[in-house]
PDB file of C-alpha atoms in Angstrom:
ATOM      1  CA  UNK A  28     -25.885   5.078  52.705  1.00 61.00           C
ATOM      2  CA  UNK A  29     -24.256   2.078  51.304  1.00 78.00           C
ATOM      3  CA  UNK A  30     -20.209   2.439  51.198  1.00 87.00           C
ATOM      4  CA  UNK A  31     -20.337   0.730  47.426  1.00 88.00           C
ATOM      5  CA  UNK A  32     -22.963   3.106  46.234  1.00 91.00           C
ATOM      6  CA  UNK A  33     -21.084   6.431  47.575  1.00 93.00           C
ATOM      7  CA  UNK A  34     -18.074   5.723  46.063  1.00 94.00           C
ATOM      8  CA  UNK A  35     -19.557   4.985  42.875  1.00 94.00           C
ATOM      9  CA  UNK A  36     -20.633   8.468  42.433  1.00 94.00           C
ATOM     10  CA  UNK A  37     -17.430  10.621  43.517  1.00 95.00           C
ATOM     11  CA  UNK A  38     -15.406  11.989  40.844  1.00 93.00           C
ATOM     12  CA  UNK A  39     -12.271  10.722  40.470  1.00 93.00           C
ATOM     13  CA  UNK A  40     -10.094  13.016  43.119  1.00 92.00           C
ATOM     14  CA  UNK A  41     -13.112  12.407  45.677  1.00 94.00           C
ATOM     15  CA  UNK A  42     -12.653   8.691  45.192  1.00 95.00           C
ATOM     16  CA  UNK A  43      -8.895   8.916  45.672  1.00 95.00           C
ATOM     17  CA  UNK A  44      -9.367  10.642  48.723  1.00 96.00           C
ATOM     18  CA  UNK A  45     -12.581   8.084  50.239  1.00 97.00           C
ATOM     19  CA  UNK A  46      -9.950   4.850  49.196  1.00 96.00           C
ATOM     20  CA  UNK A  47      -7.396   7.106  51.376  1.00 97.00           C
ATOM     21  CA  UNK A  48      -9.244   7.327  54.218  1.00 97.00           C
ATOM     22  CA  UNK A  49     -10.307   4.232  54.103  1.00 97.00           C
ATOM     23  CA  UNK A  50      -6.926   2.889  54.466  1.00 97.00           C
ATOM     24  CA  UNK A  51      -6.146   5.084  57.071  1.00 97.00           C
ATOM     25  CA  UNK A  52      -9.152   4.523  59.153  1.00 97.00           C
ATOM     26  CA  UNK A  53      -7.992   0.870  60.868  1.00 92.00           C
ATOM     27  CA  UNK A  54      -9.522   0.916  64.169  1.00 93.00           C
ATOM     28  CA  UNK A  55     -10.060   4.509  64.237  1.00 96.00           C
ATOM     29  CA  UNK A  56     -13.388   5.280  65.991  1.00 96.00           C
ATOM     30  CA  UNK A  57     -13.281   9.322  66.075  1.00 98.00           C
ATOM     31  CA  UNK A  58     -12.811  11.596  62.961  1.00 98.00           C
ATOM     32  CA  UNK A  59     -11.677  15.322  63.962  1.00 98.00           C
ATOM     33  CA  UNK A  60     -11.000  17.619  60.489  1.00 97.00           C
ATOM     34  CA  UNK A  61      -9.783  21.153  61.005  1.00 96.00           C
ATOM     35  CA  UNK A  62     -11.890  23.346  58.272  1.00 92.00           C
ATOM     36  CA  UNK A  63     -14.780  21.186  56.766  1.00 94.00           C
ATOM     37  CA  UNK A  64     -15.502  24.218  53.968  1.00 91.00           C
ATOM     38  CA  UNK A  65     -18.263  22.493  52.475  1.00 92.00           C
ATOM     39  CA  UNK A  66     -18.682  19.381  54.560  1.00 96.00           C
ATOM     40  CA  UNK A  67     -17.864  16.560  52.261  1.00 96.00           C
ATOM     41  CA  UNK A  68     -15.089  14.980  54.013  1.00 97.00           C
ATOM     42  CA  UNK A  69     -17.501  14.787  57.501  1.00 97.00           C
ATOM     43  CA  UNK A  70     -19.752  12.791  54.957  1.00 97.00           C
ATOM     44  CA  UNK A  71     -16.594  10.542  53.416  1.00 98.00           C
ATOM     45  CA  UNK A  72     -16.231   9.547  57.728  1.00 98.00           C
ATOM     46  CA  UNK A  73     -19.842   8.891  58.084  1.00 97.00           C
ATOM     47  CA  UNK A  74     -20.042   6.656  55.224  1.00 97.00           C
ATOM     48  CA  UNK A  75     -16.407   5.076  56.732  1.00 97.00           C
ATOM     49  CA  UNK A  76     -18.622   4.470  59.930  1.00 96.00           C
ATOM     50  CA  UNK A  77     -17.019   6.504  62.193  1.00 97.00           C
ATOM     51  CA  UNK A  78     -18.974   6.584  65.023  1.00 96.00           C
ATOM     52  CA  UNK A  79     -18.034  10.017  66.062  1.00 97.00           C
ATOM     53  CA  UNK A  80     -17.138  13.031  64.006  1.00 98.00           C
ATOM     54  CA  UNK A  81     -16.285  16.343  65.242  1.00 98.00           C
ATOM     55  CA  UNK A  82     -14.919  19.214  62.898  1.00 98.00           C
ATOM     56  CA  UNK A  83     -14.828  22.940  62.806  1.00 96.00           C
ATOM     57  CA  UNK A  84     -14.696  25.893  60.021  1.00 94.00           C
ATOM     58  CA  UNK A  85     -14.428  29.865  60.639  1.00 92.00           C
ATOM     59  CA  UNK A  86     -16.910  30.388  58.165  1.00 92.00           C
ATOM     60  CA  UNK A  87     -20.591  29.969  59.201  1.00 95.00           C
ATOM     61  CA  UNK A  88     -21.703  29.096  55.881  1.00 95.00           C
ATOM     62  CA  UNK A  89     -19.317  25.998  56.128  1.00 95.00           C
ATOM     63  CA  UNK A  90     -20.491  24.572  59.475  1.00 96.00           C
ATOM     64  CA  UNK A  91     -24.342  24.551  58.524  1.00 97.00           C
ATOM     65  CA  UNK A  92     -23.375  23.021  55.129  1.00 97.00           C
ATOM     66  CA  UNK A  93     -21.240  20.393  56.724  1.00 97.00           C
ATOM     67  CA  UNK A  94     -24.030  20.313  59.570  1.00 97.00           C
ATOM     68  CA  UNK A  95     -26.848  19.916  57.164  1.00 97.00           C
ATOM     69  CA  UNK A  96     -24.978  17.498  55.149  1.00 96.00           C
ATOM     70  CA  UNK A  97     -24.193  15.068  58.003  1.00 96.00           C
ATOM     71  CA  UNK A  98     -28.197  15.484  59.567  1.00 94.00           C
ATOM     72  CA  UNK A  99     -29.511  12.313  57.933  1.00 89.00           C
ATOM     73  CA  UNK A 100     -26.171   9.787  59.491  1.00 95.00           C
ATOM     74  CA  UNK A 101     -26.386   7.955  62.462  1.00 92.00           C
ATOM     75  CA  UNK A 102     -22.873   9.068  63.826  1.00 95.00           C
ATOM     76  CA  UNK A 103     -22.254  11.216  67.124  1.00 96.00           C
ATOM     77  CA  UNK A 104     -21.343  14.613  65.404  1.00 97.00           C
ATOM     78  CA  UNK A 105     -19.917  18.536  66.538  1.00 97.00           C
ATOM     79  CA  UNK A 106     -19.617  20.749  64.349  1.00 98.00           C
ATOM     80  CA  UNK A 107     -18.257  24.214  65.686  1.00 97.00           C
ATOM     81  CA  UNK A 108     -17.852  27.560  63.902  1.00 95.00           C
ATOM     82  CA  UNK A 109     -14.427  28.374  66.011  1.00 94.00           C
ATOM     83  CA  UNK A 110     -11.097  28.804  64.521  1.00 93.00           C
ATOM     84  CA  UNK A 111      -9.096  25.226  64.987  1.00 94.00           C
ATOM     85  CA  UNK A 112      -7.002  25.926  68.162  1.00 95.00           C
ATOM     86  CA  UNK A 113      -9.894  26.679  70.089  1.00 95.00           C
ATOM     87  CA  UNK A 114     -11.691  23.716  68.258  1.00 97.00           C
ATOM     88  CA  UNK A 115      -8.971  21.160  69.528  1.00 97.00           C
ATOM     89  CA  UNK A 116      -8.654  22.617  72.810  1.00 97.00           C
ATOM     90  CA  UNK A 117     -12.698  22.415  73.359  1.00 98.00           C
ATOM     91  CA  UNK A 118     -12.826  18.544  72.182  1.00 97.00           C
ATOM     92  CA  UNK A 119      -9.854  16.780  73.188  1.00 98.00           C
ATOM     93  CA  UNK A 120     -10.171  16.640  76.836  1.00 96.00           C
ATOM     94  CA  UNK A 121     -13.163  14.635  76.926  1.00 94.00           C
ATOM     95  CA  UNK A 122     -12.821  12.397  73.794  1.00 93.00           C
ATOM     96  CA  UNK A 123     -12.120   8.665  74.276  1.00 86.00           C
ATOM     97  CA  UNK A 124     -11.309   6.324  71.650  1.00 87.00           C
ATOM     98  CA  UNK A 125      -8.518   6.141  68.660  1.00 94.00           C
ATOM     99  CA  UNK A 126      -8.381   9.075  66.896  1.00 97.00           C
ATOM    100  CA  UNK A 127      -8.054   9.744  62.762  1.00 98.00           C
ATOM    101  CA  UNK A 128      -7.049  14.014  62.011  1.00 98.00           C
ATOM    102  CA  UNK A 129      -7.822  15.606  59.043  1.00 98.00           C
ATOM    103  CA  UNK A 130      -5.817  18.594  59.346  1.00 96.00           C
ATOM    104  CA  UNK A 131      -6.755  21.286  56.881  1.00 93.00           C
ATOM    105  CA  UNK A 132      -7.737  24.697  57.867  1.00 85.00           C
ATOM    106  CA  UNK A 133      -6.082  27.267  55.997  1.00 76.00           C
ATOM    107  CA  UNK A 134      -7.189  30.767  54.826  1.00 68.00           C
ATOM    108  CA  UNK A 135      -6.612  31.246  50.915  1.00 54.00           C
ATOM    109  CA  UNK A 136      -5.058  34.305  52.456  1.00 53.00           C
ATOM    110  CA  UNK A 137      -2.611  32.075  53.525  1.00 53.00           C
ATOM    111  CA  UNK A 138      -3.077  32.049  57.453  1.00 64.00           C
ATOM    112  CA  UNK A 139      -2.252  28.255  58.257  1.00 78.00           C
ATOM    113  CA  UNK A 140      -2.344  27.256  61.741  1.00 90.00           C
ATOM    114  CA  UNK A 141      -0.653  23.741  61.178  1.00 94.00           C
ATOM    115  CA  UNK A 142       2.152  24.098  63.676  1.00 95.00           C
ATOM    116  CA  UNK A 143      -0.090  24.850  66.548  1.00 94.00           C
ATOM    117  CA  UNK A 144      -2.666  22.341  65.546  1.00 96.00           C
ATOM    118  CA  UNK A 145       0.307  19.744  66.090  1.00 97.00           C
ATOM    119  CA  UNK A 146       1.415  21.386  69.304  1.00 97.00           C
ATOM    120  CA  UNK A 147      -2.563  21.521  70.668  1.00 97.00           C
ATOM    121  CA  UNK A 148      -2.941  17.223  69.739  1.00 97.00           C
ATOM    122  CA  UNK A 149       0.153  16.454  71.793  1.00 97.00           C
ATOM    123  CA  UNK A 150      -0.817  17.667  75.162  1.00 96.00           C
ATOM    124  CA  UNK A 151      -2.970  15.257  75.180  1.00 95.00           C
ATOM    125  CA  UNK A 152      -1.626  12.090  75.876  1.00 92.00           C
ATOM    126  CA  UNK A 153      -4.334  10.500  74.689  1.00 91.00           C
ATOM    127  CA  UNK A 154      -3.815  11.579  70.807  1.00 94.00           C
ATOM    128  CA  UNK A 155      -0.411  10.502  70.972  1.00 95.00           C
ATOM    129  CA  UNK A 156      -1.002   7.467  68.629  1.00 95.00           C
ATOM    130  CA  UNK A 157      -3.624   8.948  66.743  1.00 97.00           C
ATOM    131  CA  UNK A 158      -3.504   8.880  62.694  1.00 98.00           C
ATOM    132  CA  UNK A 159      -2.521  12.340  61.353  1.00 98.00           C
ATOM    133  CA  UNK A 160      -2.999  13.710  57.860  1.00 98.00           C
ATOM    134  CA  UNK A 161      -2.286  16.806  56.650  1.00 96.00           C
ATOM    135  CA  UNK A 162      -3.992  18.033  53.102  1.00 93.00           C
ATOM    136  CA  UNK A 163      -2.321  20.541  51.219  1.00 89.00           C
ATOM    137  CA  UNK A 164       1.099  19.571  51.877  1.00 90.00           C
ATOM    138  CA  UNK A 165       2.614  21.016  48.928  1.00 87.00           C
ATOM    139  CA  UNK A 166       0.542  24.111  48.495  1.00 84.00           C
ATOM    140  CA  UNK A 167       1.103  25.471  51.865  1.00 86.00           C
ATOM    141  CA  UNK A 168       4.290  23.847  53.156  1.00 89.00           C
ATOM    142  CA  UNK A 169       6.462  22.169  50.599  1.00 89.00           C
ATOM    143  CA  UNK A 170       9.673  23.784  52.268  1.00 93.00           C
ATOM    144  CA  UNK A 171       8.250  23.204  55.542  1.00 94.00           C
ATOM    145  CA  UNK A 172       7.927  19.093  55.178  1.00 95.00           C
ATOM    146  CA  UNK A 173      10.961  18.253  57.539  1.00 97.00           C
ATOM    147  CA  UNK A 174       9.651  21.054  60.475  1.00 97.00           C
ATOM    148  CA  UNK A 175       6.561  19.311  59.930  1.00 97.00           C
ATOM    149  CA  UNK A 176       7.652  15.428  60.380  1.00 98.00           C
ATOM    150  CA  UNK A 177      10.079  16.391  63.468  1.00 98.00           C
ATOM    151  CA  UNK A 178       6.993  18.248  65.244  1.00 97.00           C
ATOM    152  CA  UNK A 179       4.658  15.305  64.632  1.00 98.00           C
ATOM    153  CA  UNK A 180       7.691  13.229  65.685  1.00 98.00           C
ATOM    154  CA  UNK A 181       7.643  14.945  69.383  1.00 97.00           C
ATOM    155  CA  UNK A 182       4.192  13.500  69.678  1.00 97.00           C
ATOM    156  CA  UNK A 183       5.541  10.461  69.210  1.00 97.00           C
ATOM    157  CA  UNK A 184       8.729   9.025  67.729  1.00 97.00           C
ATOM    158  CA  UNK A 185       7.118   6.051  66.132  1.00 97.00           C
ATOM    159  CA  UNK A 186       5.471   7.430  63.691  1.00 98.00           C
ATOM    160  CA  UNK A 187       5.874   6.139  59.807  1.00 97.00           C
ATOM    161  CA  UNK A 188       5.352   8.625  57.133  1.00 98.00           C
ATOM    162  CA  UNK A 189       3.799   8.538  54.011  1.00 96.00           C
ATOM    163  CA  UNK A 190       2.546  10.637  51.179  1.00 95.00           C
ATOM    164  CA  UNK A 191      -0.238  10.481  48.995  1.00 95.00           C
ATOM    165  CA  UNK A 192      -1.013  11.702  45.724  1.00 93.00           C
ATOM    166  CA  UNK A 193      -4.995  13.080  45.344  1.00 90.00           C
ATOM    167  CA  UNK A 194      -4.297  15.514  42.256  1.00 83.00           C
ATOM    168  CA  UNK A 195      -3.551  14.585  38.408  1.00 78.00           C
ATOM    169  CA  UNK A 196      -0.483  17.250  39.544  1.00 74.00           C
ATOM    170  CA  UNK A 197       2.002  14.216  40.465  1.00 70.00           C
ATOM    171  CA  UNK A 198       2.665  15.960  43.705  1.00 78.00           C
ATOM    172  CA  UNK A 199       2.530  14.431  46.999  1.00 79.00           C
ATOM    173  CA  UNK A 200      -0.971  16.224  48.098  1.00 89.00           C
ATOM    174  CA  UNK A 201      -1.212  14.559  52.179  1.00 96.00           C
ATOM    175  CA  UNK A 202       1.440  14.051  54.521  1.00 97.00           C
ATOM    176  CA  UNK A 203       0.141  10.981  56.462  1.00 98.00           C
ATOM    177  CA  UNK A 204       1.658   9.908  59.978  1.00 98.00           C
ATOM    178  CA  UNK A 205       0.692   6.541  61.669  1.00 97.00           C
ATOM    179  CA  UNK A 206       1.643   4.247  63.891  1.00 96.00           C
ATOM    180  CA  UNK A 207       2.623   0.835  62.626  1.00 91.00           C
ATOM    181  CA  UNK A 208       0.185  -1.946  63.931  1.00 80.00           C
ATOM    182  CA  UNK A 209      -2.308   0.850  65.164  1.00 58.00           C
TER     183      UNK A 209
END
């Protein structure tokens, strides 16, 4: 699928998210996103040419969808119907190359398992310059943005911050950490 052709037929918050990604991508080679629900941000890194994609949902509706969606790419692609802990802990060991997260697995419930996400990514060593974003910043942890930033900041203390703005809302919607000139 051409890049030029995909983006032409996003709506407006999907195409602020694809030019996001895009910029975030540099020399990432590996996409891992924690809860795919419906599988079109897997597509968004295929079309990015990520050459491997891995991501994970609790709900087995999700993973086929995201599964069946990402069938006709040529990308090496996992994806698991675990909760995100045990996701990161299954992949991590044995991946190789510079890593972009898409961290988003929440319940609507509100069961967000952020914190240990962030603690799982830095025992590997590995990760530790990896691009991080985190959707649903001010949804789920708009009082929590500082905890957040000094966690990510344990992984490793160069990271830049940045926030970006997907919604008509005016709210920051992604906390993004990077590592300048990576």
């Amino acid at each position: 699928m051409l890049k030029k052709d995909y983006y032409e037929n996003l709506c407006k918050i999907n195409k602020k998210a694809f030019s996001m990604f895009e910029k975030y991508k540099r020399d990432s080679t590996v996409f891992i996103e924690t809860g795919c629900h419906d599988g079109n941000t897997c597509v968004k890194a295929a079309v990015l040419g990520y050459g491997e994609i891995y991501s994970c949902d609790i709900n087995e509706n999700s993973v086929t969808s995201a599964k069946n969606k990402l069938a006709g790419f040529e990308c090496k692609s996992e994806i698991h119907n675990l909760r995100s802990i045990d996701f990161l802990n299954l992949i991590l060991p044995s991946l190789d190359g510079k890593v972009t997260f898409w961290l988003d697995a929440h319940c609507w419930g509100g069961d967000v398992a952020l914190f240990d996400e962030l603690k799982t990514i830095k025992k590997f060593d590995h990760c530790n310059n990896a691009t991080i974003l985190i959707d649903d910043i001010q949804l789920f942890f708009k009082d929590k943005i500082e905890e957040i930033k000094n966690e990510i900041s344990t992984i490793n203390p160069d990271y830049i911050f940045e926030f970006v703005n997907l919604h008509e809302s005016g709210k920051d919607d992604v906390l993004v950490a990077y590592i300048q000139g990576e």
